[in-house]
GROMACS .gro file of C-alpha atoms in nm:
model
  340
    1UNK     CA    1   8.882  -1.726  -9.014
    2UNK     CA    2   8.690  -2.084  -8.952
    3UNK     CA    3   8.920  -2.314  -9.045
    4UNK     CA    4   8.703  -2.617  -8.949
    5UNK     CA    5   8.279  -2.655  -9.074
    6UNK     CA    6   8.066  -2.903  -9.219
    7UNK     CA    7   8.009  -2.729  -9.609
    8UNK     CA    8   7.664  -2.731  -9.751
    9UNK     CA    9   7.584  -2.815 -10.029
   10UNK     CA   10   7.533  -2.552 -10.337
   11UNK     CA   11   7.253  -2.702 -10.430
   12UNK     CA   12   7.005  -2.974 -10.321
   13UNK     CA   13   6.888  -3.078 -10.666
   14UNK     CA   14   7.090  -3.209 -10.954
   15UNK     CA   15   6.921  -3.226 -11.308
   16UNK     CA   16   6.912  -3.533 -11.518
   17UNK     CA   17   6.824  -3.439 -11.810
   18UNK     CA   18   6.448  -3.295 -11.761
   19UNK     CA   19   6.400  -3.491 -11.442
   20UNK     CA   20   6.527  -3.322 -11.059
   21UNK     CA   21   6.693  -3.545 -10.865
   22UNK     CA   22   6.641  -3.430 -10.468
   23UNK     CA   23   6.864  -3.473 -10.221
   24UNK     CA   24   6.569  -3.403  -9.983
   25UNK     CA   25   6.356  -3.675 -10.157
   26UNK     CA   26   6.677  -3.902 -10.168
   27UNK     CA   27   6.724  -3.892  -9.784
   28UNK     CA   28   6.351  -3.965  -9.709
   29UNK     CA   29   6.345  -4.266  -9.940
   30UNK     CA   30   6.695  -4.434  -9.792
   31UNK     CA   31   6.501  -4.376  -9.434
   32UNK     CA   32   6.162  -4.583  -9.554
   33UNK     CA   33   6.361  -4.838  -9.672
   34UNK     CA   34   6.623  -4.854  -9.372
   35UNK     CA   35   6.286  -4.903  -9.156
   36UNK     CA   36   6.147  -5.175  -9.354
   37UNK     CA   37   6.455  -5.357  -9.376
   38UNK     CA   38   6.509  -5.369  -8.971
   39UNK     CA   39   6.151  -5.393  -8.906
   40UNK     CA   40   6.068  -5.707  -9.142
   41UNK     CA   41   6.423  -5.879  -8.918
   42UNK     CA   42   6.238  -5.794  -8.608
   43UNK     CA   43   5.907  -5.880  -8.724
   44UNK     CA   44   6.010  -6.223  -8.780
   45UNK     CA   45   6.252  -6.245  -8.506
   46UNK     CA   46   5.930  -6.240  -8.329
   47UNK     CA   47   5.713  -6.495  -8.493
   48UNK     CA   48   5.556  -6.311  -8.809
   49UNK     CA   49   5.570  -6.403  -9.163
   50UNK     CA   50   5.850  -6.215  -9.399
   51UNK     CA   51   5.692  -5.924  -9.582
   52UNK     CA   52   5.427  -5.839  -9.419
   53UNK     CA   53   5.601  -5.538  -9.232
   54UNK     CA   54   5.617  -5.448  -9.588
   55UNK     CA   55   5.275  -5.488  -9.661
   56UNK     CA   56   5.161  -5.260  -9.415
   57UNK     CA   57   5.441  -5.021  -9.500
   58UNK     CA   58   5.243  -4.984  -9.836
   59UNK     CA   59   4.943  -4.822  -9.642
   60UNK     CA   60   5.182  -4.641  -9.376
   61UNK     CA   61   5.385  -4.409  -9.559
   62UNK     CA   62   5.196  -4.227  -9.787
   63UNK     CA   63   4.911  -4.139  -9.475
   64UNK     CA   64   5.273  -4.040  -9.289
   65UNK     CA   65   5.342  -3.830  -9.555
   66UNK     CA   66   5.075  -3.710  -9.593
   67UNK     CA   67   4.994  -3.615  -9.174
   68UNK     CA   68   5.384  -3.456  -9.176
   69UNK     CA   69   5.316  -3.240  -9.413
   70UNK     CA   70   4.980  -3.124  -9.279
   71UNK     CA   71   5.137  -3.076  -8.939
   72UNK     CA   72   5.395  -2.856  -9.081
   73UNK     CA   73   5.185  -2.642  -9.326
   74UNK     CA   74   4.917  -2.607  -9.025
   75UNK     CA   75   5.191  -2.475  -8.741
   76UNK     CA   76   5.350  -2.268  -8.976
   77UNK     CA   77   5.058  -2.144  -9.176
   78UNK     CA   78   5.242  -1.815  -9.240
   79UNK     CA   79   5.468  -1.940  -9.490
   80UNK     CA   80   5.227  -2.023  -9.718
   81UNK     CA   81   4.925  -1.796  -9.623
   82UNK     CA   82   5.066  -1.419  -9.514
   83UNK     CA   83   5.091  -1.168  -9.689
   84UNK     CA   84   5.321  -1.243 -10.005
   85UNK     CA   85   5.309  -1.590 -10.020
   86UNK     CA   86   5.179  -1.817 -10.257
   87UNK     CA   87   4.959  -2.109 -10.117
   88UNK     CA   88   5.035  -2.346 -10.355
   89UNK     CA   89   5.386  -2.378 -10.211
   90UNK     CA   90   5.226  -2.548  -9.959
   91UNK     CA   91   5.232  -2.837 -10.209
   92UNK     CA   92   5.577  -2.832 -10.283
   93UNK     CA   93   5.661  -3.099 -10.044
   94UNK     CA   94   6.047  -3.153 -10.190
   95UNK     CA   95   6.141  -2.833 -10.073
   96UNK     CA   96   6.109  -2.892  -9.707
   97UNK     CA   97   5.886  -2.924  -9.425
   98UNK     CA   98   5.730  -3.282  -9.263
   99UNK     CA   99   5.622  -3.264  -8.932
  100UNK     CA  100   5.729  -3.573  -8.743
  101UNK     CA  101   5.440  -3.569  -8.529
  102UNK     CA  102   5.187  -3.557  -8.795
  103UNK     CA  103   5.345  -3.818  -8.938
  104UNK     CA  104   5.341  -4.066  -8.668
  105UNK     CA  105   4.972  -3.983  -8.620
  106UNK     CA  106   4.813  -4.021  -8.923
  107UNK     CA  107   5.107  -4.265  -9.024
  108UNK     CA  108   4.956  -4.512  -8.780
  109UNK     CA  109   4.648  -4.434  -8.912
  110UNK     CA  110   4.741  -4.566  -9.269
  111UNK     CA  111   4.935  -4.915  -9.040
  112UNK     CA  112   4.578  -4.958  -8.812
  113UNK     CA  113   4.388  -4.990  -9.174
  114UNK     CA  114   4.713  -5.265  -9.321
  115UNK     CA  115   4.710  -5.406  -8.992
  116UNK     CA  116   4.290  -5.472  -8.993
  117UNK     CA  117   4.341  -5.623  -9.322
  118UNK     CA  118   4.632  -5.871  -9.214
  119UNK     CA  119   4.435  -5.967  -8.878
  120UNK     CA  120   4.753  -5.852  -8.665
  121UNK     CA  121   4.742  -5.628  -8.369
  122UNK     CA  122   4.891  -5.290  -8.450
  123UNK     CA  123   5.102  -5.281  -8.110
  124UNK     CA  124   5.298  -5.556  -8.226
  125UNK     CA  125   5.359  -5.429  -8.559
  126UNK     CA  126   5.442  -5.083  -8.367
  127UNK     CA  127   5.716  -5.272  -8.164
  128UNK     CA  128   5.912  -5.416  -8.430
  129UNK     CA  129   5.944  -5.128  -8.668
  130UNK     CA  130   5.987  -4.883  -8.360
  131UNK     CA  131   6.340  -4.856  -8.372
  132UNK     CA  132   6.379  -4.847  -8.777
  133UNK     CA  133   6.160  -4.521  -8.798
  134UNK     CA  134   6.463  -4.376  -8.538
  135UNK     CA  135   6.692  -4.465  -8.813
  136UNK     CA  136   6.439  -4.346  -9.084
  137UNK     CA  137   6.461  -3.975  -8.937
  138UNK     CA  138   6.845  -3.999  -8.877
  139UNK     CA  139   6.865  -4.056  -9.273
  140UNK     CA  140   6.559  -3.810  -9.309
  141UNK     CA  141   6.711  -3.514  -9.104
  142UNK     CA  142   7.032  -3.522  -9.373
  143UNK     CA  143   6.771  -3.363  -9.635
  144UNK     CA  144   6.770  -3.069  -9.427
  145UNK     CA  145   7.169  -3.076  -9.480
  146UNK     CA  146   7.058  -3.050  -9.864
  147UNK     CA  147   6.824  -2.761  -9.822
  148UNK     CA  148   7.055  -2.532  -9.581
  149UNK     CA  149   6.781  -2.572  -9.290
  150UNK     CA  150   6.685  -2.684  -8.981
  151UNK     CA  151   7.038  -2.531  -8.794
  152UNK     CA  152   7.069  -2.344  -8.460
  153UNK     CA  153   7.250  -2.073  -8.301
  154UNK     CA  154   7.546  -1.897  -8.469
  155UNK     CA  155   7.900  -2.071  -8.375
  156UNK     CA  156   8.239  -2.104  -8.424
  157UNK     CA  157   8.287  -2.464  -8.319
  158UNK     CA  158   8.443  -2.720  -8.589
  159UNK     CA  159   8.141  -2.905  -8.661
  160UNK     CA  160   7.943  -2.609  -8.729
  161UNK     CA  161   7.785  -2.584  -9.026
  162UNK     CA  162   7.809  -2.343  -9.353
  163UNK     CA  163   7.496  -2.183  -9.439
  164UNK     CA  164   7.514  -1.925  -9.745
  165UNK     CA  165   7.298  -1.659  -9.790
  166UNK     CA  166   6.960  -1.718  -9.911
  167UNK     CA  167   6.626  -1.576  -9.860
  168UNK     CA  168   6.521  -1.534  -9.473
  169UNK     CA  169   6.848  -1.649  -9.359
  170UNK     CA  170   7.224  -1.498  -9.348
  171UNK     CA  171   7.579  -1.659  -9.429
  172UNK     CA  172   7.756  -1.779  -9.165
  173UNK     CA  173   7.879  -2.069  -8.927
  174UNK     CA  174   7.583  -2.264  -8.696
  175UNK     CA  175   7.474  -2.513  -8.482
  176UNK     CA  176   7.395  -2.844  -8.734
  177UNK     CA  177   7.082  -2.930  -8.588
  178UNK     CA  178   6.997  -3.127  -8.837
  179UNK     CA  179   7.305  -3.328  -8.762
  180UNK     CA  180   7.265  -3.351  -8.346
  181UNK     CA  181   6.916  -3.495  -8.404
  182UNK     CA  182   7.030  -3.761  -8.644
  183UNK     CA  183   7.273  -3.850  -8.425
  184UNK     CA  184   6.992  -3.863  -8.176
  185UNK     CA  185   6.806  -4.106  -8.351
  186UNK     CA  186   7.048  -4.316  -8.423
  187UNK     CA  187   7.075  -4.320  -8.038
  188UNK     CA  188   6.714  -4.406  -7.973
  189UNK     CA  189   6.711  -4.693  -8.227
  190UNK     CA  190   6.988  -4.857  -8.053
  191UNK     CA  191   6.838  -4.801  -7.685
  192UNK     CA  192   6.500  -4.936  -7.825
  193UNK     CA  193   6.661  -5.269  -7.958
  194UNK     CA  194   6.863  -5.310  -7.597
  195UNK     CA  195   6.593  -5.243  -7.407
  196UNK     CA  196   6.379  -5.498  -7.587
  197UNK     CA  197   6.582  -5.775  -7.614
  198UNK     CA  198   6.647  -5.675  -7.190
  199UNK     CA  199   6.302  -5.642  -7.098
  200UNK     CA  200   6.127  -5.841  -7.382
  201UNK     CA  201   5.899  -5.549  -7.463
  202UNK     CA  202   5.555  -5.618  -7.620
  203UNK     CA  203   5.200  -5.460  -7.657
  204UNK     CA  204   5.328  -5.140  -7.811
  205UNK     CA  205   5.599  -5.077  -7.497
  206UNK     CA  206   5.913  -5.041  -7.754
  207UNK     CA  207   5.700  -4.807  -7.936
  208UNK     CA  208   5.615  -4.631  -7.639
  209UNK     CA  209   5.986  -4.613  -7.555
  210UNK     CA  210   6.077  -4.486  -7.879
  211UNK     CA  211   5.871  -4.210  -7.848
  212UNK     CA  212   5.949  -4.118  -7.530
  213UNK     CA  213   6.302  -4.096  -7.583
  214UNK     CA  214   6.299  -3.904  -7.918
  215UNK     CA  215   6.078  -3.595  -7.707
  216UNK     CA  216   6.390  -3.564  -7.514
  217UNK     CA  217   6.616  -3.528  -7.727
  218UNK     CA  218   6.342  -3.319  -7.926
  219UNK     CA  219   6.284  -3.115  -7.655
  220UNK     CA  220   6.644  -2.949  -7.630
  221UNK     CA  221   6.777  -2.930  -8.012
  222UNK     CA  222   6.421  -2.762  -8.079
  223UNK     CA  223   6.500  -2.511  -7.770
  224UNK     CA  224   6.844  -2.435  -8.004
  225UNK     CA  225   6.723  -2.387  -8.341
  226UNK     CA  226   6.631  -2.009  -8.489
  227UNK     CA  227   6.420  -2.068  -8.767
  228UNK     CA  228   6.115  -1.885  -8.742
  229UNK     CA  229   5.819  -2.043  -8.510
  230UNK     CA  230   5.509  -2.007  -8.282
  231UNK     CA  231   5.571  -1.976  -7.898
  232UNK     CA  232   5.352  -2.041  -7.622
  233UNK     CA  233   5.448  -1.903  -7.253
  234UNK     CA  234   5.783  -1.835  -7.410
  235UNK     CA  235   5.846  -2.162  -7.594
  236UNK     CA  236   5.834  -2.313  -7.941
  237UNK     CA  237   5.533  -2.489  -8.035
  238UNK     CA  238   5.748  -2.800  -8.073
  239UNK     CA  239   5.888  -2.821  -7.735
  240UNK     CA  240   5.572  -2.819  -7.601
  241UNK     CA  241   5.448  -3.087  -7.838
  242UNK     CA  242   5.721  -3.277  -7.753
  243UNK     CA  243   5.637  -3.252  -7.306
  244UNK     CA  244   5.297  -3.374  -7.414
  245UNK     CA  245   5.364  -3.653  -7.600
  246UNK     CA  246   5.647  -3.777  -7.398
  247UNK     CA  247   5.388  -3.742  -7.111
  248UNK     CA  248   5.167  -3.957  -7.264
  249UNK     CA  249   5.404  -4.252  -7.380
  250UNK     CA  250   5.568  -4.243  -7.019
  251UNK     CA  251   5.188  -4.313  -6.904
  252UNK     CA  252   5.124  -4.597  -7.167
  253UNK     CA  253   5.471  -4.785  -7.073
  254UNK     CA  254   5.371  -4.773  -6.756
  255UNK     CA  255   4.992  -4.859  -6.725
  256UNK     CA  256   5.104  -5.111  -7.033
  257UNK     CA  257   5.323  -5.260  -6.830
  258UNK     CA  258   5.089  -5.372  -6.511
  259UNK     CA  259   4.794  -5.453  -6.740
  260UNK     CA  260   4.957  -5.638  -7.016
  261UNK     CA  261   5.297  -5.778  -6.893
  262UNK     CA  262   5.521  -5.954  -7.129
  263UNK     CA  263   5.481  -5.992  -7.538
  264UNK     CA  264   5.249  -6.134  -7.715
  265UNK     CA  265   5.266  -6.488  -7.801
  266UNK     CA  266   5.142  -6.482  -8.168
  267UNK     CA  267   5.189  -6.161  -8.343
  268UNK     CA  268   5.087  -6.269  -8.701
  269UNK     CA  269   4.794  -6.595  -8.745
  270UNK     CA  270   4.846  -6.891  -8.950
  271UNK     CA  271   4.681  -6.810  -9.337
  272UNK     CA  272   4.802  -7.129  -9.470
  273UNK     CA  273   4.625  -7.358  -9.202
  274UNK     CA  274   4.403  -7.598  -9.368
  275UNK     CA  275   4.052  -7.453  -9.478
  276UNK     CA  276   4.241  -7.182  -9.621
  277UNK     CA  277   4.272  -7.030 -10.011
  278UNK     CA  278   4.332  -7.375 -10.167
  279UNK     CA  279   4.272  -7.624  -9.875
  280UNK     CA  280   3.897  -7.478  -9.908
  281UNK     CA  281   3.923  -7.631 -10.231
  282UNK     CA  282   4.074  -7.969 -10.202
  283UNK     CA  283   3.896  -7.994  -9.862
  284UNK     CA  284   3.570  -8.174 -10.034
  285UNK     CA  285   3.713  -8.415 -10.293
  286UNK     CA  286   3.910  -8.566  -9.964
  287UNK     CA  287   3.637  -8.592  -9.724
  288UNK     CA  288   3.412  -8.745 -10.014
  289UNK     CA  289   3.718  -8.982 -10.094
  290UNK     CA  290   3.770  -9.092  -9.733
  291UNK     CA  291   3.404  -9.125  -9.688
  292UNK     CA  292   3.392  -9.362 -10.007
  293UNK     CA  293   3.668  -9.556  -9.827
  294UNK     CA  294   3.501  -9.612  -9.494
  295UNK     CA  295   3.209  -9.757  -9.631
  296UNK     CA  296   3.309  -9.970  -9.822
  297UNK     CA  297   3.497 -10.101  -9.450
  298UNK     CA  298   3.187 -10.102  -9.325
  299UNK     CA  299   3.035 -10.492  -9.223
  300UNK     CA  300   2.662 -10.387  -9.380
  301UNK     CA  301   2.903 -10.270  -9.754
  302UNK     CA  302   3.015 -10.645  -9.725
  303UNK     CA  303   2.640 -10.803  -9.650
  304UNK     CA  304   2.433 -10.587  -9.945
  305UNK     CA  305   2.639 -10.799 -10.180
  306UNK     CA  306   2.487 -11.176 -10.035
  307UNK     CA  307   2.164 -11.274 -10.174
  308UNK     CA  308   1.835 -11.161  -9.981
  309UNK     CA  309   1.701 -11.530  -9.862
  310UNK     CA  310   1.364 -11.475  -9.686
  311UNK     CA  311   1.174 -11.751  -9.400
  312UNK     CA  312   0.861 -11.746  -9.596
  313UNK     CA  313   0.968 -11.947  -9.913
  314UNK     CA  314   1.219 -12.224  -9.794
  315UNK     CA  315   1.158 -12.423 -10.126
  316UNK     CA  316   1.260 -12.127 -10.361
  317UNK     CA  317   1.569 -12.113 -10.147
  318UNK     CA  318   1.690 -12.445 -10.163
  319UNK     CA  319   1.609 -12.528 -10.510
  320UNK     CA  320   1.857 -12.471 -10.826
  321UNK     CA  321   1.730 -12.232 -11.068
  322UNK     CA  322   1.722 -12.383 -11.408
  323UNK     CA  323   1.745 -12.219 -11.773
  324UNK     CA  324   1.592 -12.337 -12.061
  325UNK     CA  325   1.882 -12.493 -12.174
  326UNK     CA  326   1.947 -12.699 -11.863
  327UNK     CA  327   1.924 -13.094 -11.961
  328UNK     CA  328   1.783 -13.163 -11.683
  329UNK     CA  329   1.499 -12.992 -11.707
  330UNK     CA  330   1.455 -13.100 -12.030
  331UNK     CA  331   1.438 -13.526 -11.901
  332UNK     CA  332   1.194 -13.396 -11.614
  333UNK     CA  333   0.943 -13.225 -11.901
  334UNK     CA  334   0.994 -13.585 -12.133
  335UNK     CA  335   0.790 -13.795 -11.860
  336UNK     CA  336   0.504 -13.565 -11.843
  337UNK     CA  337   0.435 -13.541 -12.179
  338UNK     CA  338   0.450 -13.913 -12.214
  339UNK     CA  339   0.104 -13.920 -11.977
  340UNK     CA  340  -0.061 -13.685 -12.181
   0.00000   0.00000   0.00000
């Protein structure tokens, strides 16, 4: 008798009313917003403007989505195109099944396209949310928990977990997979933030780390699990996906390193430098104000205002200009009619 097991629980969904509330769905969402919420502290920690991690976020996780899911109905085709099965479970994404790589593929797909519209390079964007998608898929891997999946090997050790008898699988104590890759995670997030604040990591490198480190850990809780899966040369798909991509991030922290040392000095521009949005606006009325002001400084402002004397007509110049009522003119006229 197992005295010691991690239950499951009976059912992943609870009903409120006419809406399903998911466990599986539940899990996913706490892991978006655990990323955001580290990644926007370490997106300004490094010189970027608050929300923009955000921002991007908005274009991010819906292609992730959307690539997880296509990477899991693709590799395991059979589920939802043998014999028997209806393809429009391969819809159904509450019910299971995101494939991390997919996600992280056409994820930064969807943060290239926010990233182009922001003017910031993707690398850096990469870096500072790195460790948050770690503790994204540690919250993630608990809807598994929910849907009595993702679990290894049968066992009798006290953290095993209680699966119950269901369709394709049989009751019984196993190996929480599910569990030793959260834990994982959580590992890789915290390596990622040492090694960055150790080795100031920039131009994608913490990235690069990340996904180096989750392949390894990958690699070997894939090799335990018995859920049904393709196998090349004797192993699951997934183990091999995970020597190629760790493969390929070992090469980019490396050839990263020599060609781009360091981190980047500006991660996110200036939008509110003048000439921007409103200071496009106001720009005008001050430059015509100023120039209104230096003119009137000016030495030929002060001379326009003197009367124009001219060398040809000296007389004119000298001589007061007299009105009709002037008396004087009036004496000067009196003479001259008298000799008429």
């Amino acid at each position: 008798m197992d005295l010691a097991y991690i239950p499951s629980p009976s059912t992943g969904v609870i009903h409120l009313g006419p809406i399903p509330l998911r466990g599986y769905a539940f899990c996913i969402i706490i892991g978006v917003f655990v990323a955001v919420w580290l990644g926007n502290r370490r997106w300004i920690a490094r010189g970027g403007k608050p929300g923009t991690v955000a921002d991007i976020a908005v274009w991010a996780v819906p292609f992730g989505l959307v690539g997880g899911r296509l990477y899991h109905v693709i590799t395991d085709y059979q589920l939802y195109f043998g014999e028997g099965r209806d393809w429009v479970d391969a819809f159904k994404i509450w019910e299971g099944g995101l494939g991390i790589w997919g996600a992280i593929a056409l994820g930064a797909v969807g943060a290239w396209i926010g990233c182009r519209l922001r003017g910031i390079p993707l690398p850096a964007w990469a870096d500072a949310l790195a460790p948050g998608i770690a503790l994204a898929q540690a919250c993630g891997r608990w809807g598994n928990w929910f849907n009595q999946e993702l679990y290894g090997r049968a066992t009798d050790l006290p953290w095993a977990v209680e699966i119950t008898a269901g369709p394709n699988r049989d009751a019984g104590t196993y190996h929480p997979t599910f569990l030793y890759e959260s834990l994982w995670c959580i590992g890789v997030a915290l390596l990622v933030i040492w090694a960055d604040r150790r080795f100031t990591l920039g131009h994608g490198r913490a990235f690069a780390l990340y996904v180096a480190a989750y392949c390894v850990g990958r690699g070997w809780i894939e090799y335990m699990r018995v859920d049904e899966a393709h196998h090349i040369l004797g192993l699951r798909l997934n183990v091999w996906t995970s020597i190629v991509v760790f493969v390929l991030a070992v090469v980019y922290l490396v050839l990263s390193a020599k060609l781009r040392p360091g981190r980047e000095a500006v991660v996110e521009p200036d939008r509110d430098a003048p000439g921007d949005k409103d200071g496009d606006k106001a720009a005008p009325a001050e430059a015509d104000a100023g120039a209104a002001a230096a003119d009137a400084q000016k030495p030929e402002a002060a001379e326009s205002k003197a009367p124009v004397l001219t060398k040809s007509d000296p007389a004119d110049a000298k001589a007061p200009v007299l009105t009709k009522d002037d008396p004087a003119k009036a004496e000067a006229d009196a003479p001259e009619a008298g000799k008429r």
